[in-house]
Tab-separated table of C-alpha atoms in Angstrom:
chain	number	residue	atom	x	y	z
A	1	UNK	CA	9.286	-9.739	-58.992
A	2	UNK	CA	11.747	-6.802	-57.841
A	3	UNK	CA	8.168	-5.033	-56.360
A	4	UNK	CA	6.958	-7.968	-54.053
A	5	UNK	CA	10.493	-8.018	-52.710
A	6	UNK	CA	10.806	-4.698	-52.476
A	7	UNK	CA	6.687	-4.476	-50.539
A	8	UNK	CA	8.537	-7.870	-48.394
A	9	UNK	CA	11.360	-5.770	-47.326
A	10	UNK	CA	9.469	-2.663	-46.311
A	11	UNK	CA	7.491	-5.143	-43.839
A	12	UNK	CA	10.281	-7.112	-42.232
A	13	UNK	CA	11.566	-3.866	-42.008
A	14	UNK	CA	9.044	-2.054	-40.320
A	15	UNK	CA	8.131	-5.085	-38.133
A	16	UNK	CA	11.826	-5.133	-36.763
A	17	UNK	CA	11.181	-1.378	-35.379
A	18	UNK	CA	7.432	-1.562	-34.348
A	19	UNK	CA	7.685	-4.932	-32.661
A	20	UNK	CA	10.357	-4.013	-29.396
A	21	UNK	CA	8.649	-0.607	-29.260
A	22	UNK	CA	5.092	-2.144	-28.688
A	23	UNK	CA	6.317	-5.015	-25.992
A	24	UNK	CA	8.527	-2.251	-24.223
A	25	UNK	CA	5.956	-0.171	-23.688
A	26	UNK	CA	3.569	-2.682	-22.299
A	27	UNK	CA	4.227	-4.128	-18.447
A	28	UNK	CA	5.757	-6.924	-17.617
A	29	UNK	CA	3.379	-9.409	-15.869
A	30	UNK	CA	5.638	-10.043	-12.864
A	31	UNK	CA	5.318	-5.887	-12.252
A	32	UNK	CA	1.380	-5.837	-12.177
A	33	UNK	CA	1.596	-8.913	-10.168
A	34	UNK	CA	4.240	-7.215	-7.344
A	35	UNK	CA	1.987	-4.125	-7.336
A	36	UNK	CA	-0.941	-6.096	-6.210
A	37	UNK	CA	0.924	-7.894	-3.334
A	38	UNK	CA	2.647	-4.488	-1.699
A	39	UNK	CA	-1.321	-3.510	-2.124
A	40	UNK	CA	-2.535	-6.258	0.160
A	41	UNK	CA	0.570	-6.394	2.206
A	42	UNK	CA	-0.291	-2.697	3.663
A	43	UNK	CA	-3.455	-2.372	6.246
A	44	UNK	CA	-5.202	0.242	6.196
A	45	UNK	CA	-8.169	1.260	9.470
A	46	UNK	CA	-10.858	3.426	9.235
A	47	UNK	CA	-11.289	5.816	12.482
A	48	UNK	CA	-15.130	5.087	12.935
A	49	UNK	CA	-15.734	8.431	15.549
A	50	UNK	CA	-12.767	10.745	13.586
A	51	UNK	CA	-14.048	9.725	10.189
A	52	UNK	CA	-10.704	9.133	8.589
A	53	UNK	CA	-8.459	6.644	7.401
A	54	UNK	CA	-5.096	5.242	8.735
A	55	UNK	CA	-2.286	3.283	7.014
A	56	UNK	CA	-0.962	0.802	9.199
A	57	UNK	CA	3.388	1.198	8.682
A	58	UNK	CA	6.220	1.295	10.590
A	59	UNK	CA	5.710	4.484	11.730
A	60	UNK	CA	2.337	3.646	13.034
A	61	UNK	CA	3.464	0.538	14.469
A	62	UNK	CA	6.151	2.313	16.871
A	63	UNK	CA	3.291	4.787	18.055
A	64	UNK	CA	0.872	1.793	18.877
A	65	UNK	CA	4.059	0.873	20.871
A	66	UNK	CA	4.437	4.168	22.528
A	67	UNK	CA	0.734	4.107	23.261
A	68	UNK	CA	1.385	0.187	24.939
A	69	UNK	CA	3.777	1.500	26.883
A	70	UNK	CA	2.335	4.562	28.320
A	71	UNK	CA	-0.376	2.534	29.544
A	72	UNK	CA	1.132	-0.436	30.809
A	73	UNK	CA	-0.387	-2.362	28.755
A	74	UNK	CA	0.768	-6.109	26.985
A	75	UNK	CA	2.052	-6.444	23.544
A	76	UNK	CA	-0.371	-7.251	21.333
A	77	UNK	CA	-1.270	-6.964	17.559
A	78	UNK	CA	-3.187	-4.076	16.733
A	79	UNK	CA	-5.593	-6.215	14.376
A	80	UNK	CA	-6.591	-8.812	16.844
A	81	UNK	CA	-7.930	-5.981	19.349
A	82	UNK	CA	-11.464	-5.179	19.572
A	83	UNK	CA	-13.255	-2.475	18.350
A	84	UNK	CA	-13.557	-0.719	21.445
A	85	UNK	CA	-9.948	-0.884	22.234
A	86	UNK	CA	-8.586	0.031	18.630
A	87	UNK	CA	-11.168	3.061	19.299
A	88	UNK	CA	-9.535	3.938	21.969
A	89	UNK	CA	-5.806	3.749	20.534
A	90	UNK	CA	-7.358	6.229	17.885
A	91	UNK	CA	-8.761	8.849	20.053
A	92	UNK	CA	-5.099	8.756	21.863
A	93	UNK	CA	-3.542	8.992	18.395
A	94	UNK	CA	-5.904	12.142	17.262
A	95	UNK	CA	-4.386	13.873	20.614
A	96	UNK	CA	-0.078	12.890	20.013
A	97	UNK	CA	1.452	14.863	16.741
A	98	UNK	CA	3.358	12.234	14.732
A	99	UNK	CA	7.148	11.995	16.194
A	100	UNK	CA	9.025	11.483	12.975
């Protein structure tokens, strides 16, 4: 009798330490889930003629307003513009150096 209780202890006892050790180290749902939103939340365009990639931010967003400007040209979202004229916002990009 004084064995089994002593085996019973051992495991309650090593459950109490393995158990919060295995669900800390596993990720919360709720993170995975946020990570996948701030994924589709940024847009990301692919430069067709420079062969590159660009993330669509803030800081982007104030050039495309710089570029707007300079041209005298109406507000208007970026993503709604056709190819052509996104093309064009690109080859004026590859020429400015980023004002941060």
């Amino acid at each position: 009798m004084h064995r089994s209780t002593r085996t019973l202890g051992s495991i309650i006892l090593t459950a109490v330490f393995v158990v919060p050790l295995s669900l800390s180290a596993m990720p919360a749902f709720q993170d995975r889930h946020d990570d996948r939103k701030e994924e589709k939340s940024k847009e990301r365009y692919f430069d067709k003629k420079h062969k590159d990639y660009h993330d669509w931010d803030d800081h982007e967003q104030s050039m495309f307003q710089v570029y707007l400007s300079e041209r005298h040209l109406p507000a208007v979202e970026f993503r709604v513009m056709k190819d052509k004229d996104q093309q064009k916002y690109w080859d004026w990009r590859h020429t400015h150096e980023d004002r941060r």
